[in-house]
Every structure is written in C-alpha cells, then in structure tokens.
mmCIF file with all atom_site columns, C-alpha atoms in Angstrom:
data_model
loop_
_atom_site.group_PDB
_atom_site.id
_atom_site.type_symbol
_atom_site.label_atom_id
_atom_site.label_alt_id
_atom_site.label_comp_id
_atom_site.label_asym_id
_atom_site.label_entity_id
_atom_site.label_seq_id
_atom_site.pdbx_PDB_ins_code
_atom_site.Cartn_x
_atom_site.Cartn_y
_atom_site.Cartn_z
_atom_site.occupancy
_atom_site.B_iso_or_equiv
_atom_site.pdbx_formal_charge
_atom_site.auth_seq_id
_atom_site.auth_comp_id
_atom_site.auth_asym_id
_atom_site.auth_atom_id
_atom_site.pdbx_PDB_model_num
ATOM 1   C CA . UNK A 1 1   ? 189.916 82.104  -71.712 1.00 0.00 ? 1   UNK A CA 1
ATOM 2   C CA . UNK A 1 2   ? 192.236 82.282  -68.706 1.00 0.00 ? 2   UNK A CA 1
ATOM 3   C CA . UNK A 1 3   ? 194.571 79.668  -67.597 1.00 0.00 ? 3   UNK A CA 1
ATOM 4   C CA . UNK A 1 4   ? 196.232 79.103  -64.250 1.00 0.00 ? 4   UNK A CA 1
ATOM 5   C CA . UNK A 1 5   ? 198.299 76.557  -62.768 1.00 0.00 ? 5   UNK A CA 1
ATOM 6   C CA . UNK A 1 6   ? 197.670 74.377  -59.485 1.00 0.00 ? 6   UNK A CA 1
ATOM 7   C CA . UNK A 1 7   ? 200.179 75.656  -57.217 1.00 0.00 ? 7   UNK A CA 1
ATOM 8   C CA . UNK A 1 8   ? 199.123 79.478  -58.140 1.00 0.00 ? 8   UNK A CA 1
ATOM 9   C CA . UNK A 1 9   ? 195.520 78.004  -57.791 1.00 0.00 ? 9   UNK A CA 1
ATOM 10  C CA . UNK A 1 10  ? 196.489 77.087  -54.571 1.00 0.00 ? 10  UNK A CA 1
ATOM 11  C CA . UNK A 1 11  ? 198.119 80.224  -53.199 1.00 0.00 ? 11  UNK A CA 1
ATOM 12  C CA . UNK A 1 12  ? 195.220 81.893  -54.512 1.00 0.00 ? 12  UNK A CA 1
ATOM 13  C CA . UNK A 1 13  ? 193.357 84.262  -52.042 1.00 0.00 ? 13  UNK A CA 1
ATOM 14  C CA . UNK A 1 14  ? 189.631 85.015  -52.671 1.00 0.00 ? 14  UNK A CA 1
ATOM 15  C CA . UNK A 1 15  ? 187.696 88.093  -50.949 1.00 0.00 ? 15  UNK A CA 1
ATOM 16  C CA . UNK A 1 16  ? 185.072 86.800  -48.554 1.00 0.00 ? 16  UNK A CA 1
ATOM 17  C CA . UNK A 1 17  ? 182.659 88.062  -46.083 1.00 0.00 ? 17  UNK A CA 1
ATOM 18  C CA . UNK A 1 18  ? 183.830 86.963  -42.210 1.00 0.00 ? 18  UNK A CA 1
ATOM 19  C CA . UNK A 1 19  ? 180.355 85.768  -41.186 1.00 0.00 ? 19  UNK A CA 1
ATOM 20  C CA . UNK A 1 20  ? 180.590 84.629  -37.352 1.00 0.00 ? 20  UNK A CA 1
ATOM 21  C CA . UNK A 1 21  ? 177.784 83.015  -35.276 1.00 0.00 ? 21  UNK A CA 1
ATOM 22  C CA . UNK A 1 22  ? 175.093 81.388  -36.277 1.00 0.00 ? 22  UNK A CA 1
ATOM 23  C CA . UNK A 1 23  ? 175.548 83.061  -40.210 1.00 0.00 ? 23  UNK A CA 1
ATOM 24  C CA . UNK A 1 24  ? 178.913 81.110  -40.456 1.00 0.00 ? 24  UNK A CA 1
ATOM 25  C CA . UNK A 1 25  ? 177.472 77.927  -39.221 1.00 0.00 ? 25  UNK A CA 1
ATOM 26  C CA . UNK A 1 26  ? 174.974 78.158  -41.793 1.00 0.00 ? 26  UNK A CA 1
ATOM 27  C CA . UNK A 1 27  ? 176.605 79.878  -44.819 1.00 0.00 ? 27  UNK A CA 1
ATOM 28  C CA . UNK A 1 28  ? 180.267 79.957  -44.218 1.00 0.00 ? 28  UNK A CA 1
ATOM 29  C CA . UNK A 1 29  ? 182.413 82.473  -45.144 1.00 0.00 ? 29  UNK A CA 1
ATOM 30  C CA . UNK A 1 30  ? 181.085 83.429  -48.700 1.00 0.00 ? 30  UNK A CA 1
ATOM 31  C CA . UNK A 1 31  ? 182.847 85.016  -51.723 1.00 0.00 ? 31  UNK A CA 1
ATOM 32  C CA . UNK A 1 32  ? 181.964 88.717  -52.240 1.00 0.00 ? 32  UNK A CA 1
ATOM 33  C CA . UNK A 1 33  ? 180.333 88.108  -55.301 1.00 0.00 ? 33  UNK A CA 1
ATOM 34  C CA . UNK A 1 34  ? 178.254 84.942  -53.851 1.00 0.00 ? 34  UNK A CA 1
ATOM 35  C CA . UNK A 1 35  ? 174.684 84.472  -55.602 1.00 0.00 ? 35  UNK A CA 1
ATOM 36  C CA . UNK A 1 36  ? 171.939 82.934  -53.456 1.00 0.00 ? 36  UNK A CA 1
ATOM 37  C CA . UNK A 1 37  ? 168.485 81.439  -53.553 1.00 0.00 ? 37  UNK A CA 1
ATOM 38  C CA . UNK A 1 38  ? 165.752 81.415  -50.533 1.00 0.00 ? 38  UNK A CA 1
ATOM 39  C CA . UNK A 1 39  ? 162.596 79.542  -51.623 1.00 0.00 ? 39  UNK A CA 1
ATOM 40  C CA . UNK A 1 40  ? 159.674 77.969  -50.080 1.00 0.00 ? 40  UNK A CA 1
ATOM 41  C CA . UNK A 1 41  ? 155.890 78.316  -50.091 1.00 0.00 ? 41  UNK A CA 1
ATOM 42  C CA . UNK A 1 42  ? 153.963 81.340  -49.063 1.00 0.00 ? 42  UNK A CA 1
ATOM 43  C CA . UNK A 1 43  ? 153.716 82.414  -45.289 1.00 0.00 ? 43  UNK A CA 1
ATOM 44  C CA . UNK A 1 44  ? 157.081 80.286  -44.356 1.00 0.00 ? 44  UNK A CA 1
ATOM 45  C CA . UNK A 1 45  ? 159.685 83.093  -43.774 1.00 0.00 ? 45  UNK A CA 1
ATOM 46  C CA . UNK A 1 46  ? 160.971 84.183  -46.782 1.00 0.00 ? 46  UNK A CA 1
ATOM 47  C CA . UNK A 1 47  ? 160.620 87.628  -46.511 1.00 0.00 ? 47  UNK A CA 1
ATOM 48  C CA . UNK A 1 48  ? 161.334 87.677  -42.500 1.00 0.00 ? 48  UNK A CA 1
ATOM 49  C CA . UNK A 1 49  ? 164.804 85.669  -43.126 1.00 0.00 ? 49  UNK A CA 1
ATOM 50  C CA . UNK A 1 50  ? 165.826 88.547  -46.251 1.00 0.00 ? 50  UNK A CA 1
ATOM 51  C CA . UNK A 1 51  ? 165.070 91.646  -44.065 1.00 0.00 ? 51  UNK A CA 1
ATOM 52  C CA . UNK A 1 52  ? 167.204 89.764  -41.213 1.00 0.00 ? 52  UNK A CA 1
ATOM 53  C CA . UNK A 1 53  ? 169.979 88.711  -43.697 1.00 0.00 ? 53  UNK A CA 1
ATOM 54  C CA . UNK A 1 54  ? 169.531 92.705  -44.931 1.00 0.00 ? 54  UNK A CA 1
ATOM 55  C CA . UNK A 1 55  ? 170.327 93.786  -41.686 1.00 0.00 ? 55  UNK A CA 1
ATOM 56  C CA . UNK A 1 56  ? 173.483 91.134  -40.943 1.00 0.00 ? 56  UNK A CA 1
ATOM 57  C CA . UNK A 1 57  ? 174.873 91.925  -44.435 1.00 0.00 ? 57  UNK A CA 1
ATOM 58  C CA . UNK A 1 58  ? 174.368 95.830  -43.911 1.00 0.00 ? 58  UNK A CA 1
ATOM 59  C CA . UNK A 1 59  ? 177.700 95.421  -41.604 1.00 0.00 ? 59  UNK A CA 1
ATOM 60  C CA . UNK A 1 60  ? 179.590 94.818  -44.720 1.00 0.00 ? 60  UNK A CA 1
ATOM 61  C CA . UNK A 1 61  ? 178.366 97.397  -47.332 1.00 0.00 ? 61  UNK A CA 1
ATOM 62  C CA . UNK A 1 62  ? 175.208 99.204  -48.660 1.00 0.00 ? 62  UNK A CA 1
ATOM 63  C CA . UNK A 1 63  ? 172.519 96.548  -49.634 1.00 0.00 ? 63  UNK A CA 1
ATOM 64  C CA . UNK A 1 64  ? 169.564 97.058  -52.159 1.00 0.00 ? 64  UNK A CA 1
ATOM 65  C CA . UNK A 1 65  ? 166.433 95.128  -51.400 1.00 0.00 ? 65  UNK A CA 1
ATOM 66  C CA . UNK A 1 66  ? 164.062 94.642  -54.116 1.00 0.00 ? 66  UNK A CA 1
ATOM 67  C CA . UNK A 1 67  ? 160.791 94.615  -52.573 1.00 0.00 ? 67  UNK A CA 1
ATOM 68  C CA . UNK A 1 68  ? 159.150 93.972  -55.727 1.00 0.00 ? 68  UNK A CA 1
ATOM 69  C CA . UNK A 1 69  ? 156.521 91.625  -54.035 1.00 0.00 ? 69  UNK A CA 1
ATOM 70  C CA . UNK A 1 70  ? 155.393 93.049  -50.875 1.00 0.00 ? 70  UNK A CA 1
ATOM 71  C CA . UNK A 1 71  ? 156.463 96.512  -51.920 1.00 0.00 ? 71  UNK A CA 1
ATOM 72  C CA . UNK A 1 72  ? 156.320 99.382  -50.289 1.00 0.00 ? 72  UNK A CA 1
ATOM 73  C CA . UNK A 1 73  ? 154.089 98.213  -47.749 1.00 0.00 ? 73  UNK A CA 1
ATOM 74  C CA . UNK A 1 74  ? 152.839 97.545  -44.117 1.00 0.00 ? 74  UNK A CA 1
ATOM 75  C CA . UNK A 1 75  ? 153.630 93.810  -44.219 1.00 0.00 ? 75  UNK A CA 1
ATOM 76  C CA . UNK A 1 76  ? 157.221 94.929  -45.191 1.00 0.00 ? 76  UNK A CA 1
ATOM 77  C CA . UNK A 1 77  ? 157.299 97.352  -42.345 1.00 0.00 ? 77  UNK A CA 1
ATOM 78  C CA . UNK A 1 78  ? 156.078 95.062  -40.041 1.00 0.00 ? 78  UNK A CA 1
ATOM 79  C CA . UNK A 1 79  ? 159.462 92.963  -40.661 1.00 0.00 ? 79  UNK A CA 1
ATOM 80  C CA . UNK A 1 80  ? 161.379 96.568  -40.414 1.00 0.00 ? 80  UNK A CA 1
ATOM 81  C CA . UNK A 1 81  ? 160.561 96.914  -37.169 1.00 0.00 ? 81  UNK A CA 1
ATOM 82  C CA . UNK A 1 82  ? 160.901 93.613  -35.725 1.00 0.00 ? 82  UNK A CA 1
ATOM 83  C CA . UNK A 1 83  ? 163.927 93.267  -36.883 1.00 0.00 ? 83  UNK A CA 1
ATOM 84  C CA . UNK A 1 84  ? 165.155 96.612  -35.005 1.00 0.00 ? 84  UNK A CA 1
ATOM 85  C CA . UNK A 1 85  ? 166.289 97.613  -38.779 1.00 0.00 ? 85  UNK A CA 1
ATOM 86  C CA . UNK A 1 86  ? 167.127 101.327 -37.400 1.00 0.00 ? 86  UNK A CA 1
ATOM 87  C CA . UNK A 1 87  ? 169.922 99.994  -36.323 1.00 0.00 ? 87  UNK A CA 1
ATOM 88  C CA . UNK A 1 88  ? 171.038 100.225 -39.757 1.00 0.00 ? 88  UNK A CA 1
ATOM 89  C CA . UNK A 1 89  ? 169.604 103.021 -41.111 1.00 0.00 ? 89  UNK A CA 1
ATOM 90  C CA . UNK A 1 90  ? 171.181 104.963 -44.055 1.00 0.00 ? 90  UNK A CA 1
ATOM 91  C CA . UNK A 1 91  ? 173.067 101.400 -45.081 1.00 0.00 ? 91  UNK A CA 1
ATOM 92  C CA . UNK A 1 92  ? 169.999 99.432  -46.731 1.00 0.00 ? 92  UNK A CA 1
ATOM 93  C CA . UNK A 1 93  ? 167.965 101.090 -48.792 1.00 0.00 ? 93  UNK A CA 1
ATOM 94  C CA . UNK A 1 94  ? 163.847 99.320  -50.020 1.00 0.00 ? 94  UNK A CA 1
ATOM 95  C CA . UNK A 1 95  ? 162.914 99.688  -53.691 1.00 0.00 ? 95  UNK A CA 1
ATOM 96  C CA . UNK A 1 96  ? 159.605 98.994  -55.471 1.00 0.00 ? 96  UNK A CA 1
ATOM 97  C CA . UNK A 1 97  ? 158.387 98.273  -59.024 1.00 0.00 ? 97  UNK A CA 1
ATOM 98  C CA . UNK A 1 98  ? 162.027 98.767  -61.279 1.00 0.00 ? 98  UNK A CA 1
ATOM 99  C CA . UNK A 1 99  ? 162.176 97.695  -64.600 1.00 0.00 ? 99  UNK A CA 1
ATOM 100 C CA . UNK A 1 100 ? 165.784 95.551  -64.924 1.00 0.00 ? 100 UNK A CA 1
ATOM 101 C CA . UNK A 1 101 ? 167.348 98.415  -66.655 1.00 0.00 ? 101 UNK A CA 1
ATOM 102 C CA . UNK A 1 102 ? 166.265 100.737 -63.963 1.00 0.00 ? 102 UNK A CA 1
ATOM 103 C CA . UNK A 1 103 ? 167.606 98.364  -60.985 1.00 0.00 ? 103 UNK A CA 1
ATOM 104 C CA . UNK A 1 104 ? 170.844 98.314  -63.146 1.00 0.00 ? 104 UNK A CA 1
ATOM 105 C CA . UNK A 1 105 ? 171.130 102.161 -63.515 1.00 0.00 ? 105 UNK A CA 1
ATOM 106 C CA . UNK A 1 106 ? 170.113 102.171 -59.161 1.00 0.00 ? 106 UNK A CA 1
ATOM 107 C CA . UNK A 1 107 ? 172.675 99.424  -58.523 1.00 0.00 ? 107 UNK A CA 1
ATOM 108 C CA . UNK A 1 108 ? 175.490 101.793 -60.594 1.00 0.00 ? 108 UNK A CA 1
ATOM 109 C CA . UNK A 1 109 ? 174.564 104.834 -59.206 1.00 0.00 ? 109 UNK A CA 1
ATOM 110 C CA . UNK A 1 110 ? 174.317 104.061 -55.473 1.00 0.00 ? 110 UNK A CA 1
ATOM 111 C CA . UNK A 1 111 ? 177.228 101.559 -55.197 1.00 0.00 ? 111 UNK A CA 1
ATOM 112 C CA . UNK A 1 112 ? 175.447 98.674  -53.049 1.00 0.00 ? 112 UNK A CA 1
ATOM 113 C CA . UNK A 1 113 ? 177.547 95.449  -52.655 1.00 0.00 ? 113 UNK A CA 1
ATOM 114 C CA . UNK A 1 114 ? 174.711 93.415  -51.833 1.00 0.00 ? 114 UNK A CA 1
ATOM 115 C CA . UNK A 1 115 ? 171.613 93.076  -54.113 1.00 0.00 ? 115 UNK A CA 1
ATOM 116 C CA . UNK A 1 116 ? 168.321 91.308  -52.834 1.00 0.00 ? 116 UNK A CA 1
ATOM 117 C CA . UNK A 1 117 ? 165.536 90.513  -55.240 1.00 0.00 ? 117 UNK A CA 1
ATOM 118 C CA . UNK A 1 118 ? 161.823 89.873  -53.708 1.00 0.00 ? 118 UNK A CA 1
ATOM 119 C CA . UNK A 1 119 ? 160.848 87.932  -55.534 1.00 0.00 ? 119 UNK A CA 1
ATOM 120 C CA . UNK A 1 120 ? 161.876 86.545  -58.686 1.00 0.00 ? 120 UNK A CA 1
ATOM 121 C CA . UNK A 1 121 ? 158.455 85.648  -59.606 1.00 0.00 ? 121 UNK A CA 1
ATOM 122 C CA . UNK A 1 122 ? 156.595 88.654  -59.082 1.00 0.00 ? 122 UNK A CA 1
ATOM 123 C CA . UNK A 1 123 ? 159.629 90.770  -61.281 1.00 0.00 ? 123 UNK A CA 1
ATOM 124 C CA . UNK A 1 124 ? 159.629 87.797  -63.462 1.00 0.00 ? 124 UNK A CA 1
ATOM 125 C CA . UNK A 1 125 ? 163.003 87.435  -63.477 1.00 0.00 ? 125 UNK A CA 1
ATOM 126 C CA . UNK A 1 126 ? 164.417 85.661  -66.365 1.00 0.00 ? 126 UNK A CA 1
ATOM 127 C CA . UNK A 1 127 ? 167.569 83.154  -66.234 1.00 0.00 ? 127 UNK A CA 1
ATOM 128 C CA . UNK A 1 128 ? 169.268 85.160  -68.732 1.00 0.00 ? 128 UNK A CA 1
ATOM 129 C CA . UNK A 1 129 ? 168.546 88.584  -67.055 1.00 0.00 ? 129 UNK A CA 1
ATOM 130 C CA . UNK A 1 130 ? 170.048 87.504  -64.291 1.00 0.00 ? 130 UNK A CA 1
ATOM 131 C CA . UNK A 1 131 ? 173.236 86.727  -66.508 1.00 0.00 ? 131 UNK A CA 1
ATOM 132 C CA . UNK A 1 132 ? 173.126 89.846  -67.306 1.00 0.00 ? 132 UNK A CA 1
ATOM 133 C CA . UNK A 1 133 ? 172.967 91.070  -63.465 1.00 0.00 ? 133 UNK A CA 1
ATOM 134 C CA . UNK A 1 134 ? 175.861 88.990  -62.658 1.00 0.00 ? 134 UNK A CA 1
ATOM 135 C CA . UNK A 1 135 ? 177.819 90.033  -66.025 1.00 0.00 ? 135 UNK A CA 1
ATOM 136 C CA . UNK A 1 136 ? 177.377 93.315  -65.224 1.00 0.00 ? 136 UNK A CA 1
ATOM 137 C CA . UNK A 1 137 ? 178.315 93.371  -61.548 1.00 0.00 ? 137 UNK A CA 1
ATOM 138 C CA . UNK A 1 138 ? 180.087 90.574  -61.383 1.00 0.00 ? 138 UNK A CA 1
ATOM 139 C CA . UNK A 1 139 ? 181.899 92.051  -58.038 1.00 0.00 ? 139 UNK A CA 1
ATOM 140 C CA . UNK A 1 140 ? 178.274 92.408  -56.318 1.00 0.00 ? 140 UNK A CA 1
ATOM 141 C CA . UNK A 1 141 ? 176.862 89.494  -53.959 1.00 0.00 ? 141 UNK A CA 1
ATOM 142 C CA . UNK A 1 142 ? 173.031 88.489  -55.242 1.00 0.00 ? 142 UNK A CA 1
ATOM 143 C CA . UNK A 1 143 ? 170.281 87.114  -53.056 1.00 0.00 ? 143 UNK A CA 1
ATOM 144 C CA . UNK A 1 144 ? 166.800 85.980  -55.322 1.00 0.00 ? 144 UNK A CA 1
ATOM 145 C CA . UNK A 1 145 ? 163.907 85.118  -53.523 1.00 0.00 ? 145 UNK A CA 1
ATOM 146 C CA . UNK A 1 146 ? 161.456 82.807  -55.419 1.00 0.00 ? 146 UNK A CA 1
ATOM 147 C CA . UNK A 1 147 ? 158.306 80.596  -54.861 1.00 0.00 ? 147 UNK A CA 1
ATOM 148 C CA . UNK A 1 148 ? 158.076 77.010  -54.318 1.00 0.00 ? 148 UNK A CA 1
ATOM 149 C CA . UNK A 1 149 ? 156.479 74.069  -55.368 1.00 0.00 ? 149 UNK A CA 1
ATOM 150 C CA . UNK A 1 150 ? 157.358 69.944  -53.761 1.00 0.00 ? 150 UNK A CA 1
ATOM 151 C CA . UNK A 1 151 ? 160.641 71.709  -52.099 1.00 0.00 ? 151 UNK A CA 1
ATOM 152 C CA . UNK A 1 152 ? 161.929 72.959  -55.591 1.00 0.00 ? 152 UNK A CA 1
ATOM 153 C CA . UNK A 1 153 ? 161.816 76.550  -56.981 1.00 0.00 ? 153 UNK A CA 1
ATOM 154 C CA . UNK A 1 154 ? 158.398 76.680  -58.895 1.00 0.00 ? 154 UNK A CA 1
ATOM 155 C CA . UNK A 1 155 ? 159.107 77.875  -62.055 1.00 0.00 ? 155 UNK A CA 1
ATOM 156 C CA . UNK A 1 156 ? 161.508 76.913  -64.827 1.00 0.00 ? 156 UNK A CA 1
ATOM 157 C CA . UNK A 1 157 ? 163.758 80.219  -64.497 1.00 0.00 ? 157 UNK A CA 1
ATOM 158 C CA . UNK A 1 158 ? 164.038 79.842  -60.729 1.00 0.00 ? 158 UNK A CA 1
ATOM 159 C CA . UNK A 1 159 ? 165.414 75.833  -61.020 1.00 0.00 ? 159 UNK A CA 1
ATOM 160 C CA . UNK A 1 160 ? 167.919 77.220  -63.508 1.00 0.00 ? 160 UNK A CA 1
ATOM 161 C CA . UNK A 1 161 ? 169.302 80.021  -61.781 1.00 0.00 ? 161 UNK A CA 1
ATOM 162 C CA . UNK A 1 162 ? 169.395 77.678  -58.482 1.00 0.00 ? 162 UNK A CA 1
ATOM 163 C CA . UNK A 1 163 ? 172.108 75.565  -60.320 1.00 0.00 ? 163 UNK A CA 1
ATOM 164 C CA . UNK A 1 164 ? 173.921 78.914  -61.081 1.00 0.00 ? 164 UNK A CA 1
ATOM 165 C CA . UNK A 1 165 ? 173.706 79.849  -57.037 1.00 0.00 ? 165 UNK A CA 1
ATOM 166 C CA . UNK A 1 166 ? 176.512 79.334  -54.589 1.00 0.00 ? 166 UNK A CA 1
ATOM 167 C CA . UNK A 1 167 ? 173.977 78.983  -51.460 1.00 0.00 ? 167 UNK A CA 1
ATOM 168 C CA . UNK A 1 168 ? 170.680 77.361  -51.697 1.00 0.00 ? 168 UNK A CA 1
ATOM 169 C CA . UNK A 1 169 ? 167.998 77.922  -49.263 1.00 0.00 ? 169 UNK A CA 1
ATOM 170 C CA . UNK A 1 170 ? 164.734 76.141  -48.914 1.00 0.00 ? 170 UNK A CA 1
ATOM 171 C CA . UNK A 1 171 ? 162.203 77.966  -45.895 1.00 0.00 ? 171 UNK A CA 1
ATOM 172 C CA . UNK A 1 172 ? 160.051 75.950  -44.221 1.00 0.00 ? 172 UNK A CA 1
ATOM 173 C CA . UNK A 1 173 ? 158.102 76.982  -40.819 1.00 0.00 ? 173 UNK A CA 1
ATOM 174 C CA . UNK A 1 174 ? 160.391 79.603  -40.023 1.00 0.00 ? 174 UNK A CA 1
ATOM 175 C CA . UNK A 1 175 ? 163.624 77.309  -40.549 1.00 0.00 ? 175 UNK A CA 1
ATOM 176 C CA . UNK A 1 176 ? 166.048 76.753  -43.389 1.00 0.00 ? 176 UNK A CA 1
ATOM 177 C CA . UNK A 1 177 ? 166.257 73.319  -42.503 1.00 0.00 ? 177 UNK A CA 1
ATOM 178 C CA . UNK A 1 178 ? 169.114 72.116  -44.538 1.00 0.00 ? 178 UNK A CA 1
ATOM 179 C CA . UNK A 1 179 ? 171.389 75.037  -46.512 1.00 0.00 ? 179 UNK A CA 1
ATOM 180 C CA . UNK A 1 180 ? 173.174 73.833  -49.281 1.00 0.00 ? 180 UNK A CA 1
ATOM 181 C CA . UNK A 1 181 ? 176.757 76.176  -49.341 1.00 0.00 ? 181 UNK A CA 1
ATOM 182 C CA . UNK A 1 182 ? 179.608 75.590  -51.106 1.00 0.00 ? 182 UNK A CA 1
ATOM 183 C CA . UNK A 1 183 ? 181.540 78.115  -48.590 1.00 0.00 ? 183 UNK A CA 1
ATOM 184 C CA . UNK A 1 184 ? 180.883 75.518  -45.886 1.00 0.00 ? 184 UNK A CA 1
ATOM 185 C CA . UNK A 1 185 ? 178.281 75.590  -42.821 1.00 0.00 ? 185 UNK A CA 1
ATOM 186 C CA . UNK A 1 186 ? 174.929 74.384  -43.699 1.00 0.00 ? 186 UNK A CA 1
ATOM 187 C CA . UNK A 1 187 ? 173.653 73.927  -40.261 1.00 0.00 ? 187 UNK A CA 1
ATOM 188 C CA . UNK A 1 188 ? 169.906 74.725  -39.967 1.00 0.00 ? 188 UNK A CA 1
ATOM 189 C CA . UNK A 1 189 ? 169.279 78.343  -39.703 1.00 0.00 ? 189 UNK A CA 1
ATOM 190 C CA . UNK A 1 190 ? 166.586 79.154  -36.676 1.00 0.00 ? 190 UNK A CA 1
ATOM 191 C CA . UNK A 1 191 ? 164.487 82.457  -38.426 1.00 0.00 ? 191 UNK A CA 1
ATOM 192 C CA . UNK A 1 192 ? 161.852 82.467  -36.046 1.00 0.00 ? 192 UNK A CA 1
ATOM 193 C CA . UNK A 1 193 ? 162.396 81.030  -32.334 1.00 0.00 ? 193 UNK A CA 1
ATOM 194 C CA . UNK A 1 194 ? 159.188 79.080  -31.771 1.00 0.00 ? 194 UNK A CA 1
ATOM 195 C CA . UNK A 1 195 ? 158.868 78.321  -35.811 1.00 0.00 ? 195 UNK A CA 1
ATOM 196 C CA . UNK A 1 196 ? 155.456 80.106  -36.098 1.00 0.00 ? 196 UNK A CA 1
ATOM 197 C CA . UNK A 1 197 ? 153.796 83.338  -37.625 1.00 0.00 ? 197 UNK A CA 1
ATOM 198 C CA . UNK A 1 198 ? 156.578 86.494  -35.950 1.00 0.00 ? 198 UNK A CA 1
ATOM 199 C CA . UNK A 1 199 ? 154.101 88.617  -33.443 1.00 0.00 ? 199 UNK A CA 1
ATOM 200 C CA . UNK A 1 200 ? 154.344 92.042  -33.810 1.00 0.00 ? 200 UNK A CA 1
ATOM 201 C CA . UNK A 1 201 ? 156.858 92.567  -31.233 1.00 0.00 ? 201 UNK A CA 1
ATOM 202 C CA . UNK A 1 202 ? 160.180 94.155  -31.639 1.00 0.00 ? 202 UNK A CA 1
ATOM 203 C CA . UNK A 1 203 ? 163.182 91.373  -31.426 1.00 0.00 ? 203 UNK A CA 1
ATOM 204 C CA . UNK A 1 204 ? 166.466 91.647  -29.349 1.00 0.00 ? 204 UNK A CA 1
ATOM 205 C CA . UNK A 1 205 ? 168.951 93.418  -31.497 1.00 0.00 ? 205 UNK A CA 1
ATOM 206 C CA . UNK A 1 206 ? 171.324 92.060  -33.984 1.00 0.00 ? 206 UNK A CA 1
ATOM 207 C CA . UNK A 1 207 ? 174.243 93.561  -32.005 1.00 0.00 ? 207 UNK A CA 1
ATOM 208 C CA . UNK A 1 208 ? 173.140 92.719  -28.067 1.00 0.00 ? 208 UNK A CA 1
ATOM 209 C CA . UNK A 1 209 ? 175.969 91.047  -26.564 1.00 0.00 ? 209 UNK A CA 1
ATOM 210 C CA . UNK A 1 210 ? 174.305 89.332  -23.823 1.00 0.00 ? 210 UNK A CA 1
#
C-alpha cells in the first residue's frame, strides 16, 4: 500500500501522450500506460479506426498490433494501404495467432509502448489475463478490440475489462459517436468521411499539412 498526501497529489506530474487535432478532441491527452476498448458490431470500423490509431500512435513509440482476427490477411492489407501505413514503416509491427505467453515474451523482447489486441474475442481474452498484461507491463498503453451486442461489449470478459479501461469506444457506421475518456475530449471521432464501407483508395496522409 502506498500513501500520499493532497498537496504532493497535487504537484504530481503524470507522463502523457500530447495528442493534437482531432485525437485530442476525442481522447485527450492520455496517460502512457492508458488501457482502451473499441467495440461495436461487425463491418462498423473497428479494424479501420485500430490500423489508423496504429499509425497516429506509431509517432510516439513502437506499437504491436494483434491481428488475431483478421490475421495475416488481405482484408488487413487492404486497411494498410489506405491508411498510407508506409509512412510508418519499421515502427508498427502485425502479429498473428500468439498464445498470451508468447505475446508476453514478443512484447519483452521488442520493447513496443503500445499494444493493440484484435480482437479480444477471437484470442479469447480473459479478464484476468489481461491483469496479467497490465501487471506485467504496467508502463505499456493497451488498446482491446471486442464484439458487440445492444451497444455493450458482448461477452462477460469484455464488460469487465471495459470498467477497468480509461477510454471507451463504441463504433458505429464509421463513427465513434460518443468516447467516454477520463483524459478529457470525447468529441465524436469521424473514421470514415462519408460513414460507409472505405473504397479501396489510398487516403490523404496522416502528416499532409494542407
């Protein structure tokens, strides 16, 4: 147990990623240890909103995404390339089919700061595995994808690691409509312009400053 008083409390300053644009009005500045779930139903942007967030959160250390899902696969290409994700190359790195203990030995061994899991579901991710996750690297920032059902995470172990999350996500049409943060913003996030199915076309990129 570790006590501290108010005014130290106060005085206290916390690392946190400087999000700007439309990231900050959504998200805020997070901690660098933030956890965060995206959820929604099938076909809604899930995936195309965690390869974009991939790329934004690349300009702050090596990420790790989890394609446990889609895998190593076309679909998951597709979103590569729309999203311009060369632009990044070398910083985010796509894994399939690890066992926890493997992702835990990956995570160690290549030194990512951000971790994103696609999806909880399909890996089965437990609520006390992902203790163990955030026990473990409890310096590393966590994104979990996971299925819906009426708005809500689907199953039991997604609702109960959505209480443990800092940002809270539901994807619908190509929108998070309303984020929940506790850093602050939670202005709807635009994925996709015209809130349909992304064409095959390569988007402007990330770092355009017109």
């Amino acid at each position: 147990m570790k006590a501290i008083g108010v005014n130290t409390f106060i005085n206290k300053r916390f690392d946190t990623f400087a999000f700007d644009r439309t990231w900050k009005e959504s998200f805020g500045e997070p901690e660098k240890n933030f956890k965060m779930i995206v959820y929604g139903s099938s076909g809604n942007g899930k995936t195309e909103f965690s390869v974009k967030f991939a790329k934004y959160l690349a300009t702050f250390g090596k990420v790790a995404y989890c394609s446990y899902e889609q895998g190593i696969s076309k679909s998951l290409q597709d979103a590569i390339v729309r999203n311009n994700m060369e632009e990044v190359s070398g910083k985010v790195m796509f894994l399939s089919g690890r066992s926890l203990p493997d992702l835990i030995g990956y995570i160690r061994k290549s030194g990512s700061k951000i971790v994103i899991i696609d999806s909880l579901d399909y890996m089965k991710l437990t609520t006390e595995q992902f203790k163990v996750l955030i026990k473990t690297f409890p310096k590393k920032a966590f994104i979990i994808v996971a299925w819906s059902k009426n708005e809500a995470p689907k199953s039991q172990y997604g609702k109960d690691i959505e209480f443990m999350c800092d940002i809270k996500s539901y994807v619908e049409n190509f929108r998070i409509k309303m984020p929940r943060s506790r850093f602050g913003g939670n202005k709807e996030f635009v994925i996709w312009d015209d809130g349909k199915t992304p064409k095959k076309q390569v988007q402007p990129s990330l770092f355009d400053t017109e």
